[in-house]
CSV table of C-alpha atoms in Angstrom, one decimal:
chain,number,residue,atom,x,y,z
A,1,MET,CA,14.1,2.8,36.1
A,2,SER,CA,11.5,0.8,34.7
A,3,LEU,CA,8.5,2.2,31.8
A,4,ARG,CA,5.7,4.0,34.0
A,5,LEU,CA,2.6,4.9,31.8
A,6,TYR,CA,-0.8,7.1,32.8
A,7,ASP,CA,-3.6,5.1,33.8
A,8,THR,CA,-6.5,7.3,32.9
A,9,ALA,CA,-9.2,5.3,35.0
A,10,SER,CA,-7.8,6.1,38.8
A,11,SER,CA,-5.9,9.8,37.3
A,12,GLU,CA,-2.4,7.9,38.7
A,13,ILE,CA,0.8,7.3,36.9
A,14,HIS,CA,2.0,3.4,37.9
A,15,ASP,CA,4.9,0.6,37.0
A,16,PHE,CA,4.2,-1.3,34.6
A,17,VAL,CA,3.4,-4.3,35.3
A,18,PRO,CA,2.3,-7.3,32.4
A,19,VAL,CA,0.0,-9.9,33.4
A,20,VAL,CA,2.3,-12.4,31.7
A,21,PRO,CA,5.6,-11.6,33.1
A,22,GLY,CA,7.8,-10.8,29.0
A,23,LYS,CA,4.8,-11.0,27.4
A,24,VAL,CA,2.7,-7.3,26.5
A,25,GLY,CA,-1.5,-8.0,25.1
A,26,ILE,CA,-2.6,-4.8,23.7
A,27,TYR,CA,-6.2,-3.5,22.5
A,28,HIS,CA,-6.9,-0.4,21.0
A,29,CYS,CA,-10.4,0.6,19.6
A,30,GLY,CA,-9.9,0.8,16.0
A,31,LEU,CA,-11.8,3.1,13.2
A,32,THR,CA,-15.4,2.1,12.9
A,33,VAL,CA,-15.5,2.4,8.8
A,34,GLN,CA,-17.7,5.0,8.3
A,35,GLY,CA,-15.7,7.0,6.2
A,36,PRO,CA,-11.3,6.7,5.1
A,37,PRO,CA,-9.7,7.9,8.2
A,38,HIS,CA,-8.3,11.7,9.1
A,39,ILE,CA,-5.5,12.5,10.8
A,40,GLY,CA,-6.9,12.7,13.6
A,41,HIS,CA,-7.9,9.1,13.6
A,42,ILE,CA,-4.4,8.0,12.8
A,43,ARG,CA,-2.8,10.1,15.5
A,44,LYS,CA,-4.1,7.9,17.6
A,45,GLU,CA,-2.4,4.9,15.4
A,46,VAL,CA,1.2,6.1,15.9
A,47,VAL,CA,0.6,6.9,19.5
A,48,PHE,CA,0.0,2.9,20.0
A,49,ASP,CA,2.9,2.2,17.2
A,50,VAL,CA,5.8,4.2,19.3
A,51,LEU,CA,4.3,1.9,22.3
A,52,ARG,CA,4.5,-1.2,20.4
A,53,ARG,CA,7.8,-0.1,18.8
A,54,TRP,CA,9.4,0.8,22.0
A,55,LEU,CA,7.8,-2.5,24.1
A,56,GLU,CA,9.4,-4.4,22.0
A,57,HIS,CA,13.0,-2.7,21.1
A,58,ASN,CA,13.5,-3.8,25.6
A,59,GLY,CA,12.4,-7.0,24.4
A,60,TYR,CA,8.5,-8.0,25.0
A,61,GLU,CA,6.3,-10.1,22.7
A,62,VAL,CA,3.7,-7.3,22.0
A,63,THR,CA,0.4,-8.7,20.6
A,64,ILE,CA,-1.8,-6.1,19.5
A,65,VAL,CA,-5.0,-6.3,18.9
A,66,ALA,CA,-6.8,-3.1,16.8
A,67,ASN,CA,-11.0,-4.0,16.3
A,68,VAL,CA,-12.8,-3.0,12.6
A,69,THR,CA,-16.7,-2.1,14.0
A,70,ASP,CA,-17.7,-2.6,10.1
A,71,ILE,CA,-21.5,-3.4,11.2
A,72,ASP,CA,-23.3,0.1,12.8
A,73,ASP,CA,-26.0,3.2,12.4
A,74,LYS,CA,-23.2,5.0,10.9
A,75,ILE,CA,-22.6,2.9,8.4
A,76,LEU,CA,-25.8,2.1,7.2
A,77,THR,CA,-26.4,5.8,7.3
A,78,ARG,CA,-23.4,6.5,4.4
A,79,SER,CA,-23.6,3.5,3.2
A,80,ALA,CA,-27.7,4.2,2.1
A,81,GLU,CA,-26.4,7.7,0.4
A,82,ALA,CA,-24.0,6.6,-1.4
A,83,GLY,CA,-26.2,3.4,-3.0
A,84,ARG,CA,-23.8,1.0,-1.8
A,85,PRO,CA,-24.3,-1.8,0.4
A,86,TRP,CA,-22.6,-1.3,3.8
A,87,TRP,CA,-20.5,-4.6,3.6
A,88,ALA,CA,-19.2,-2.6,0.0
A,89,TRP,CA,-19.0,0.4,2.1
A,90,ALA,CA,-17.7,-0.7,5.0
A,91,TYR,CA,-14.3,-2.9,3.3
A,92,GLU,CA,-13.6,-0.3,0.8
A,93,ASN,CA,-12.8,2.2,3.5
A,94,GLU,CA,-11.7,-0.3,6.1
A,95,ARG,CA,-8.7,-0.8,2.9
A,96,ALA,CA,-8.3,3.3,3.4
A,97,LEU,CA,-7.6,2.6,7.4
A,98,ASP,CA,-4.9,0.0,5.8
A,99,ALA,CA,-3.7,2.3,3.9
A,100,ALA,CA,-2.5,5.0,6.0
A,101,TYR,CA,-0.8,3.0,8.3
A,102,GLU,CA,1.2,1.5,6.1
A,103,VAL,CA,1.4,5.3,4.5
A,104,LEU,CA,2.5,6.3,7.7
A,105,GLY,CA,5.0,3.0,8.9
A,106,CYS,CA,2.7,1.7,11.3
A,107,LEU,CA,3.3,-1.5,12.0
A,108,LEU,CA,-0.5,-3.5,11.2
A,109,PRO,CA,-1.7,-5.2,14.2
A,110,THR,CA,-1.2,-8.6,15.0
A,111,TYR,CA,-5.1,-9.0,14.3
A,112,GLN,CA,-8.0,-6.4,13.1
A,113,PRO,CA,-11.4,-8.3,13.7
A,114,ARG,CA,-14.4,-7.0,12.6
A,115,ALA,CA,-16.6,-7.1,14.8
A,116,THR,CA,-19.4,-8.9,12.3
A,117,GLY,CA,-17.7,-12.3,12.7
A,118,HIS,CA,-17.4,-12.2,16.0
A,119,ILE,CA,-21.5,-12.7,16.7
A,120,PRO,CA,-21.7,-16.5,18.5
A,121,GLU,CA,-19.3,-14.6,21.8
A,122,MET,CA,-21.4,-11.2,20.9
A,123,VAL,CA,-23.8,-13.5,22.4
A,124,GLU,CA,-22.3,-15.9,24.6
A,125,LEU,CA,-21.3,-12.4,26.5
A,126,MET,CA,-24.6,-11.6,26.5
A,127,ASN,CA,-26.1,-14.1,28.0
A,128,GLU,CA,-23.4,-14.2,30.8
A,129,LEU,CA,-24.8,-10.6,31.8
A,130,ILE,CA,-28.7,-12.2,31.2
A,131,GLU,CA,-27.9,-15.2,33.7
A,132,ARG,CA,-25.7,-12.9,36.1
A,133,GLY,CA,-28.9,-10.2,35.9
A,134,HIS,CA,-27.0,-7.4,35.1
A,135,ALA,CA,-29.2,-7.6,31.3
A,136,TYR,CA,-32.2,-7.8,29.9
A,137,VAL,CA,-34.4,-8.4,26.4
A,138,ALA,CA,-36.1,-5.3,25.9
A,139,ALA,CA,-40.0,-5.8,26.8
A,140,ASP,CA,-41.1,-4.7,24.2
A,141,GLY,CA,-40.2,-6.4,21.5
A,142,SER,CA,-38.0,-4.9,19.2
A,143,GLY,CA,-35.4,-8.0,20.7
A,144,ASP,CA,-33.0,-5.0,22.0
A,145,VAL,CA,-31.0,-6.3,24.4
A,146,TYR,CA,-29.6,-3.3,27.4
A,147,PHE,CA,-27.0,-3.4,29.9
A,148,ASP,CA,-28.9,-2.7,33.1
A,149,VAL,CA,-26.4,0.0,34.8
A,150,ARG,CA,-27.8,0.2,38.2
A,151,SER,CA,-27.3,-3.6,38.8
A,152,TRP,CA,-23.8,-2.5,38.6
A,153,PRO,CA,-22.4,-0.4,41.4
A,154,ALA,CA,-18.7,0.4,40.1
A,155,TYR,CA,-20.5,1.7,36.6
A,156,GLY,CA,-18.9,5.3,36.4
A,157,GLU,CA,-15.6,4.6,38.0
A,158,LEU,CA,-13.5,5.0,34.4
A,159,SER,CA,-15.2,8.2,33.8
A,160,GLY,CA,-15.1,9.7,37.5
A,161,GLN,CA,-19.7,10.2,37.3
A,162,LYS,CA,-22.2,9.2,39.2
A,163,ILE,CA,-25.2,7.2,37.5
A,164,ASP,CA,-27.7,9.7,38.4
A,165,GLU,CA,-25.6,13.0,36.7
A,166,MET,CA,-25.6,10.6,33.4
A,167,GLU,CA,-27.4,11.4,30.9
A,168,PRO,CA,-29.4,9.1,29.2
A,169,ALA,CA,-28.0,6.5,26.7
A,170,ALA,CA,-28.5,8.0,23.0
A,171,ASP,CA,-27.5,4.6,21.3
A,172,ALA,CA,-31.5,3.2,21.5
A,173,ASP,CA,-34.9,3.6,21.6
A,174,PRO,CA,-35.9,4.4,25.1
A,175,ARG,CA,-39.2,2.7,25.2
A,176,GLY,CA,-37.8,-1.0,26.2
A,177,LYS,CA,-35.7,0.3,28.8
A,178,ARG,CA,-35.4,-0.1,32.1
A,179,ASP,CA,-33.9,3.0,33.3
A,180,PRO,CA,-32.9,5.7,29.8
A,181,ARG,CA,-29.2,5.2,30.6
A,182,ASP,CA,-28.6,1.7,30.6
A,183,PHE,CA,-27.4,1.2,26.8
A,184,ALA,CA,-27.7,-1.3,23.8
A,185,LEU,CA,-26.3,-4.4,23.8
A,186,TRP,CA,-27.3,-5.3,21.1
A,187,LYS,CA,-30.1,-3.5,18.6
A,188,GLY,CA,-32.9,-5.4,17.3
A,189,HIS,CA,-33.8,-5.8,13.3
A,190,LYS,CA,-35.8,-2.9,12.1
A,191,PRO,CA,-37.9,-2.7,8.9
A,192,GLY,CA,-36.2,-0.5,6.0
A,193,GLU,CA,-32.8,-1.5,7.4
A,194,PRO,CA,-30.9,-4.3,5.6
A,195,GLU,CA,-31.7,-7.8,6.1
A,196,THR,CA,-27.3,-8.6,5.7
A,197,ALA,CA,-26.9,-6.2,8.3
A,198,SER,CA,-28.8,-8.9,10.9
A,199,TRP,CA,-28.2,-11.5,12.3
A,200,PRO,CA,-29.9,-14.4,14.5
A,201,THR,CA,-30.2,-15.0,17.8
A,202,PRO,CA,-32.0,-16.4,20.9
A,203,PHE,CA,-33.1,-12.5,21.4
A,204,GLY,CA,-34.2,-12.3,17.5
A,205,ARG,CA,-32.2,-11.5,14.9
A,206,GLY,CA,-30.4,-7.7,15.2
A,207,ARG,CA,-26.5,-6.4,15.2
A,208,PRO,CA,-23.9,-5.5,17.6
A,209,GLY,CA,-24.2,-2.4,19.8
A,210,TRP,CA,-20.8,-0.3,20.0
A,211,HIS,CA,-19.6,-1.6,22.8
A,212,LEU,CA,-20.9,-4.7,23.3
A,213,GLU,CA,-18.2,-5.9,20.1
A,214,CYS,CA,-14.9,-4.7,22.0
A,215,SER,CA,-15.8,-6.6,25.1
A,216,ALA,CA,-16.2,-9.9,23.0
A,217,MET,CA,-12.8,-9.3,20.8
A,218,ALA,CA,-10.1,-8.1,23.6
A,219,GLY,CA,-11.2,-11.6,25.0
A,220,LYS,CA,-11.4,-13.8,22.4
A,221,TYR,CA,-8.0,-12.7,21.6
A,222,LEU,CA,-6.4,-11.4,24.4
A,223,GLY,CA,-7.8,-13.3,26.8
A,224,ASP,CA,-10.4,-12.3,30.1
A,225,GLU,CA,-7.5,-9.9,31.8
A,226,PHE,CA,-5.2,-8.0,29.6
A,227,ASP,CA,-2.0,-5.2,30.1
A,228,ILE,CA,-3.2,-2.4,28.1
A,229,HIS,CA,-7.3,-0.9,27.1
A,230,GLY,CA,-6.3,2.3,23.9
A,231,GLY,CA,-7.9,5.2,22.1
A,232,GLY,CA,-9.5,8.5,21.8
A,233,ILE,CA,-9.7,10.7,24.6
A,234,ASP,CA,-13.5,11.1,23.3
A,235,LEU,CA,-14.2,7.0,23.4
A,236,ARG,CA,-13.7,6.9,27.8
A,237,PHE,CA,-17.4,8.1,27.8
A,238,PRO,CA,-19.6,5.8,26.7
A,239,HIS,CA,-17.9,3.1,24.9
A,240,HIS,CA,-15.1,2.8,27.0
A,241,GLU,CA,-17.1,3.2,30.7
A,242,ASN,CA,-19.4,0.5,28.8
A,243,GLU,CA,-16.9,-1.8,27.8
A,244,GLN,CA,-15.4,-2.0,31.5
A,245,ALA,CA,-18.9,-2.5,33.0
A,246,GLN,CA,-19.3,-5.5,30.6
A,247,SER,CA,-16.6,-7.2,31.1
A,248,ARG,CA,-16.3,-7.0,35.1
A,249,ALA,CA,-20.6,-7.9,35.3
A,250,ALA,CA,-19.2,-11.0,33.5
A,251,GLY,CA,-16.6,-11.6,35.5
A,252,ARG,CA,-13.6,-10.6,33.5
A,253,PRO,CA,-10.8,-8.3,35.2
A,254,PHE,CA,-10.4,-6.3,32.0
A,255,ALA,CA,-7.8,-4.1,31.3
A,256,ARG,CA,-5.5,-3.5,34.1
A,257,ILE,CA,-4.0,0.5,32.2
A,258,TRP,CA,-6.5,2.3,30.6
A,259,MET,CA,-4.7,4.3,28.5
A,260,HIS,CA,-5.9,8.0,26.7
A,261,ASN,CA,-4.3,9.7,23.6
A,262,ALA,CA,-5.9,13.9,23.5
A,263,TRP,CA,-7.3,15.0,20.1
A,264,VAL,CA,-6.2,16.3,17.4
A,265,THR,CA,-8.0,19.5,17.4
A,266,MET,CA,-8.8,22.8,14.3
A,267,ALA,CA,-9.7,25.6,15.8
A,268,GLY,CA,-10.1,23.7,19.3
A,269,GLU,CA,-12.6,22.2,17.9
A,270,LYS,CA,-12.7,18.0,17.8
A,271,MET,CA,-11.9,17.3,14.2
A,272,SER,CA,-14.4,14.8,12.5
A,273,LYS,CA,-16.3,14.0,9.9
A,274,SER,CA,-19.8,15.1,11.8
A,275,LEU,CA,-18.1,19.3,12.0
A,276,GLY,CA,-16.7,19.1,8.7
A,277,ASN,CA,-12.7,19.7,9.5
A,278,SER,CA,-11.5,16.7,9.1
A,279,LEU,CA,-8.2,16.2,7.5
A,280,LEU,CA,-7.4,12.5,5.5
A,281,VAL,CA,-4.4,11.4,5.4
A,282,ALA,CA,-4.7,10.2,1.8
A,283,ASP,CA,-5.1,14.0,0.9
A,284,VAL,CA,-2.0,15.4,3.5
A,285,VAL,CA,0.5,12.6,2.3
A,286,GLN,CA,-0.2,14.4,-1.0
A,287,ARG,CA,1.6,18.2,0.3
A,288,MET,CA,3.2,17.0,2.9
A,289,ARG,CA,5.6,14.0,3.1
A,290,PRO,CA,4.4,10.6,5.3
A,291,ILE,CA,8.0,10.7,7.5
A,292,GLU,CA,7.5,14.2,8.2
A,293,LEU,CA,3.6,13.9,9.3
A,294,ARG,CA,4.7,10.9,11.0
A,295,TYR,CA,6.5,13.1,12.9
A,296,TYR,CA,4.2,16.2,13.9
A,297,LEU,CA,1.8,13.6,14.9
A,298,ALA,CA,3.8,11.8,17.4
A,299,SER,CA,6.0,14.6,18.6
A,300,PRO,CA,4.1,16.2,21.3
A,301,HIS,CA,3.1,14.6,24.2
A,302,TYR,CA,0.1,11.8,23.9
A,303,ARG,CA,-1.1,12.9,26.0
A,304,SER,CA,-1.3,16.8,24.9
A,305,HIS,CA,-3.9,17.8,22.2
A,306,VAL,CA,-2.3,18.8,18.9
A,307,ASP,CA,-4.4,22.5,18.0
A,308,PHE,CA,-4.1,21.7,13.9
A,309,SER,CA,-2.6,24.5,11.4
A,310,GLU,CA,-0.1,24.6,8.8
A,311,GLU,CA,2.1,26.1,9.8
A,312,ALA,CA,2.7,24.5,12.5
A,313,MET,CA,2.6,20.6,10.4
A,314,ALA,CA,5.7,23.1,8.5
A,315,ASP,CA,7.6,24.0,11.4
A,316,ALA,CA,7.4,20.4,12.5
A,317,ALA,CA,8.8,18.9,9.0
A,318,ALA,CA,11.3,21.1,9.1
A,319,ALA,CA,12.4,20.1,12.8
A,320,PHE,CA,12.1,16.8,10.9
A,321,ARG,CA,14.3,17.1,8.5
A,322,ARG,CA,17.1,18.8,10.2
A,323,ILE,CA,17.6,15.7,12.1
A,324,GLU,CA,17.4,13.7,8.3
A,325,GLY,CA,19.6,15.9,7.0
A,326,PHE,CA,22.8,15.3,9.4
A,327,VAL,CA,21.6,10.9,9.1
A,328,VAL,CA,22.0,11.5,5.2
A,329,ARG,CA,25.4,13.4,5.2
A,330,ALA,CA,26.5,10.6,8.0
A,331,SER,CA,26.0,8.0,5.6
A,332,GLU,CA,27.8,9.0,3.1
A,333,VAL,CA,30.7,9.9,4.8
A,334,THR,CA,30.6,6.7,7.4
A,335,THR,CA,29.2,3.3,5.2
A,336,ASP,CA,27.4,0.7,7.0
A,337,VAL,CA,26.4,2.2,10.4
A,338,ARG,CA,23.5,0.1,11.7
A,339,PRO,CA,21.1,1.6,14.5
A,340,ALA,CA,22.7,0.8,18.0
A,341,ALA,CA,21.6,-1.6,19.5
A,342,ASP,CA,20.3,0.6,23.0
A,343,VAL,CA,19.3,4.2,23.2
A,344,PRO,CA,20.7,6.4,25.1
A,345,ALA,CA,19.8,6.6,29.2
A,346,ALA,CA,18.5,10.0,28.8
A,347,PHE,CA,16.2,9.0,25.9
A,348,ARG,CA,15.6,5.6,28.0
A,349,ALA,CA,14.4,8.0,31.0
A,350,ALA,CA,11.9,9.5,28.9
A,351,MET,CA,9.9,7.1,27.2
A,352,ASP,CA,10.0,5.2,30.6
A,353,ASP,CA,8.1,8.2,32.1
A,354,ASP,CA,4.3,7.5,30.5
A,355,LEU,CA,6.4,7.8,26.8
A,356,SER,CA,8.0,10.8,26.9
A,357,VAL,CA,8.9,11.3,23.2
A,358,PRO,CA,8.9,15.5,23.3
A,359,GLN,CA,12.0,15.0,25.9
A,360,ALA,CA,13.3,12.4,23.3
A,361,LEU,CA,13.3,14.4,21.6
A,362,ALA,CA,15.4,16.2,22.8
A,363,VAL,CA,17.9,13.9,23.8
A,364,LEU,CA,17.6,13.3,20.2
A,365,PHE,CA,18.4,16.5,19.4
A,366,ASP,CA,20.8,17.4,21.7
A,367,THR,CA,22.8,14.3,20.0
A,368,VAL,CA,22.1,15.6,16.6
A,369,ARG,CA,24.1,19.0,17.2
A,370,GLU,CA,26.9,17.1,18.7
A,371,GLY,CA,26.8,15.2,15.9
A,372,ASN,CA,26.7,17.5,13.3
A,373,THR,CA,30.2,19.3,15.0
A,374,LEU,CA,31.7,15.5,14.5
A,375,LEU,CA,30.9,15.4,11.0
A,376,THR,CA,32.8,19.2,10.7
A,377,SER,CA,35.6,18.2,12.7
A,378,GLY,CA,35.8,15.0,10.8
A,379,GLU,CA,36.1,13.2,14.0
A,380,ARG,CA,35.0,9.2,11.8
A,381,VAL,CA,35.6,6.8,14.5
A,382,GLU,CA,32.8,8.9,17.4
A,383,LEU,CA,30.8,10.1,14.0
A,384,ARG,CA,30.0,6.3,13.4
A,385,ALA,CA,28.7,6.0,17.2
A,386,ASN,CA,27.0,8.8,16.7
A,387,LEU,CA,24.9,8.0,13.9
A,388,ALA,CA,24.5,4.5,15.5
A,389,SER,CA,22.6,5.8,18.3
A,390,VAL,CA,20.6,8.6,16.7
A,391,ARG,CA,19.3,5.9,14.5
A,392,ALA,CA,18.7,4.0,17.1
A,393,MET,CA,16.5,6.6,18.7
A,394,LEU,CA,15.1,7.0,15.0
A,395,GLY,CA,13.7,3.6,15.0
A,396,VAL,CA,12.6,3.4,18.1
A,397,LEU,CA,9.7,6.1,16.6
A,398,GLY,CA,9.5,5.1,13.6
A,399,LEU,CA,11.5,7.7,11.7
A,400,ASP,CA,14.3,6.3,10.6
A,401,PRO,CA,14.7,7.3,6.6
A,402,LEU,CA,17.4,4.7,6.1
A,403,SER,CA,15.5,1.8,7.3
A,404,GLU,CA,12.2,0.3,5.9
A,405,PRO,CA,8.8,1.5,4.6
A,406,TRP,CA,10.8,5.3,4.7
A,407,LEU,CA,14.4,4.2,2.7
A,408,GLY,CA,14.2,4.9,-0.8
A,409,LEU,CA,11.4,7.1,-0.7
A,410,GLY,CA,13.3,10.9,-1.6
A,411,THR,CA,12.2,14.0,-0.5
A,412,VAL,CA,10.1,16.8,-1.0
A,413,GLY,CA,9.5,17.7,-4.2
A,414,SER,CA,12.7,15.3,-5.9
A,415,GLY,CA,10.6,13.9,-9.1
A,416,GLY,CA,11.3,10.4,-8.9
A,417,ASP,CA,15.0,8.8,-9.4
A,418,ARG,CA,15.4,10.2,-13.7
A,419,LEU,CA,14.9,14.0,-12.6
A,420,ARG,CA,16.9,13.3,-9.6
A,421,SER,CA,19.6,11.9,-11.4
A,422,ALA,CA,19.2,14.4,-14.6
A,423,VAL,CA,19.2,17.8,-11.5
A,424,ASP,CA,22.5,16.0,-10.6
A,425,THR,CA,24.0,15.3,-13.2
A,426,LEU,CA,23.8,19.3,-14.3
A,427,VAL,CA,24.8,20.4,-11.2
A,428,HIS,CA,27.4,18.7,-11.0
A,429,THR,CA,28.2,20.0,-13.9
A,430,VAL,CA,28.4,23.4,-12.4
A,431,LEU,CA,30.2,22.1,-9.6
A,432,GLU,CA,33.3,21.5,-11.5
A,433,GLN,CA,33.1,24.4,-12.9
A,434,ARG,CA,33.3,26.1,-9.8
A,435,GLN,CA,36.0,23.4,-9.1
A,436,ARG,CA,38.3,25.1,-11.8
A,437,ALA,CA,37.9,29.0,-11.8
A,438,ARG,CA,39.0,28.3,-7.9
A,439,GLU,CA,42.2,26.3,-8.3
A,440,SER,CA,43.2,29.2,-10.8
A,441,ARG,CA,42.4,31.5,-8.4
A,442,ASP,CA,39.1,33.1,-10.1
A,443,PHE,CA,37.6,33.5,-7.1
A,444,ALA,CA,34.8,36.0,-9.3
A,445,THR,CA,33.4,33.4,-11.4
A,446,ALA,CA,33.3,31.0,-8.6
A,447,ASP,CA,31.5,32.9,-6.7
A,448,ALA,CA,29.6,33.9,-9.6
A,449,LEU,CA,28.3,30.3,-9.8
A,450,ARG,CA,28.0,29.6,-6.2
A,451,ASP,CA,25.2,32.4,-6.5
A,452,ARG,CA,23.2,30.8,-9.3
A,453,LEU,CA,23.2,27.7,-7.2
A,454,LYS,CA,21.7,29.7,-5.5
A,455,ALA,CA,18.9,31.9,-6.9
A,456,ALA,CA,18.0,28.4,-8.3
A,457,GLY,CA,17.6,27.2,-4.8
A,458,ILE,CA,21.0,24.9,-4.3
A,459,VAL,CA,22.9,25.6,-1.6
A,460,VAL,CA,26.6,24.4,-1.7
A,461,GLU,CA,28.4,23.2,1.0
A,462,ASP,CA,32.4,22.9,1.2
A,463,ASN,CA,33.8,20.4,4.3
A,464,PRO,CA,36.6,18.6,4.0
A,465,ASP,CA,35.4,15.7,2.0
A,466,GLY,CA,34.2,17.7,-0.6
A,467,THR,CA,31.9,20.3,-1.9
A,468,ARG,CA,28.3,18.8,-2.3
A,469,TRP,CA,24.7,20.8,-3.1
A,470,GLN,CA,21.5,20.3,-1.1
A,471,LEU,CA,18.2,22.1,-2.2
A,472,ALA,CA,17.0,25.1,-0.3
A,473,ASP,CA,15.5,23.9,2.9
A,474,GLU,CA,15.3,20.3,2.2
A,475,PRO,CA,17.3,16.9,4.0
A,476,GLY,CA,21.1,17.3,2.1
A,477,ASP,CA,20.3,13.9,0.2
A,478,HIS,CA,23.0,14.8,-2.3
A,479,GLY,CA,26.0,15.7,-3.3
A,480,GLY,CA,30.0,14.2,-2.8
A,481,SER,CA,33.1,15.2,-3.5
A,482,ILE,CA,34.5,17.1,-6.2
């Protein structure tokens, strides 16, 4: 079975056939950096990171372009409220986005172009549209440039809407428009706005409209036709609808497949800064390990909404710790096991079926259960193969605790290497006392020592290789033979 992906434009699942054999070009809309990212934003980054890893696992050369919108009405408003230059405000939040990529183990995009760095490409695209009769300069002298939606009969095909049923576009002053649904390609400079937030063009000083920038940047780095365009489902209209219309009206085929991930919601509402219900990535990773947050965001199907709750995050963390606990225990008794070159057939079938991570995780958990049985039985050869398979599947999902960037980060509450070492020494002292009591058949003392450790939140596990310990409800990353 080859990779099949759901195309939002056709509402159907199609076989994935790249424009260039062996290579994949992906553009997904990055942040408008008006503020730092919340977990609703970063779910998209995790989804497309998993897609990238799966494509690369299958031998594709993947180019990912994710833009940064660093000039926008909201950026100008927020920076003015903060008394900061707009460009400094945008750059600070761009760094926060990069930090969120890193902390959640996402591979950085091949390139992150900024809107402000691509004004010439935008002017070129506007000129093409004007020449073809699909755009016009506002007659009111504002310097605005609009896309004429009625000049493009296919307008609305991505979102399945008809022009006459659409609400007026709200991205610019309607006075200069021929039709209230026409959308802004370029916004003329207005009194009171920073002079630095405008650029000279044949139409007058101004700044880009939101939709124009993505078409210009996607075309520059991925070509007139590329494989996949992605983003949150909220971008389907008007943003992606407008991107597709202006690109195709300029004679560029644009994206073959449109992929949209669903929202992270709170009480059924989309997570957003405007609703005041956002959870910043930087805050969440202070109380939840980043690898567990990644698991929480990646484990549902990308087209399914994730309704946030602390209970759901705790359940996700506990589920991941079961996987991690096995990986750590198995790696202690089967040293130097590397990820397998390929994944189980059932895992592959799930990932090829529109990136069905929930089904893939079911295969992973089945394999972990088999591995735990092998751990108990002492079958080392089979255990090595099992662990290699588990690590290969985790690698595709960016969740292998024994690989970068997770390797060596420790567990929740571990408190650093010095504290871990001190606790390990103390626990082993008690375990040695317990072992001596057992050897002298003083089982009452042995049981009492075990109960004291349990009361302190430490679980003792006896197995053929010796006695191990771990924190209650934590992955087993401590212990050894006694």
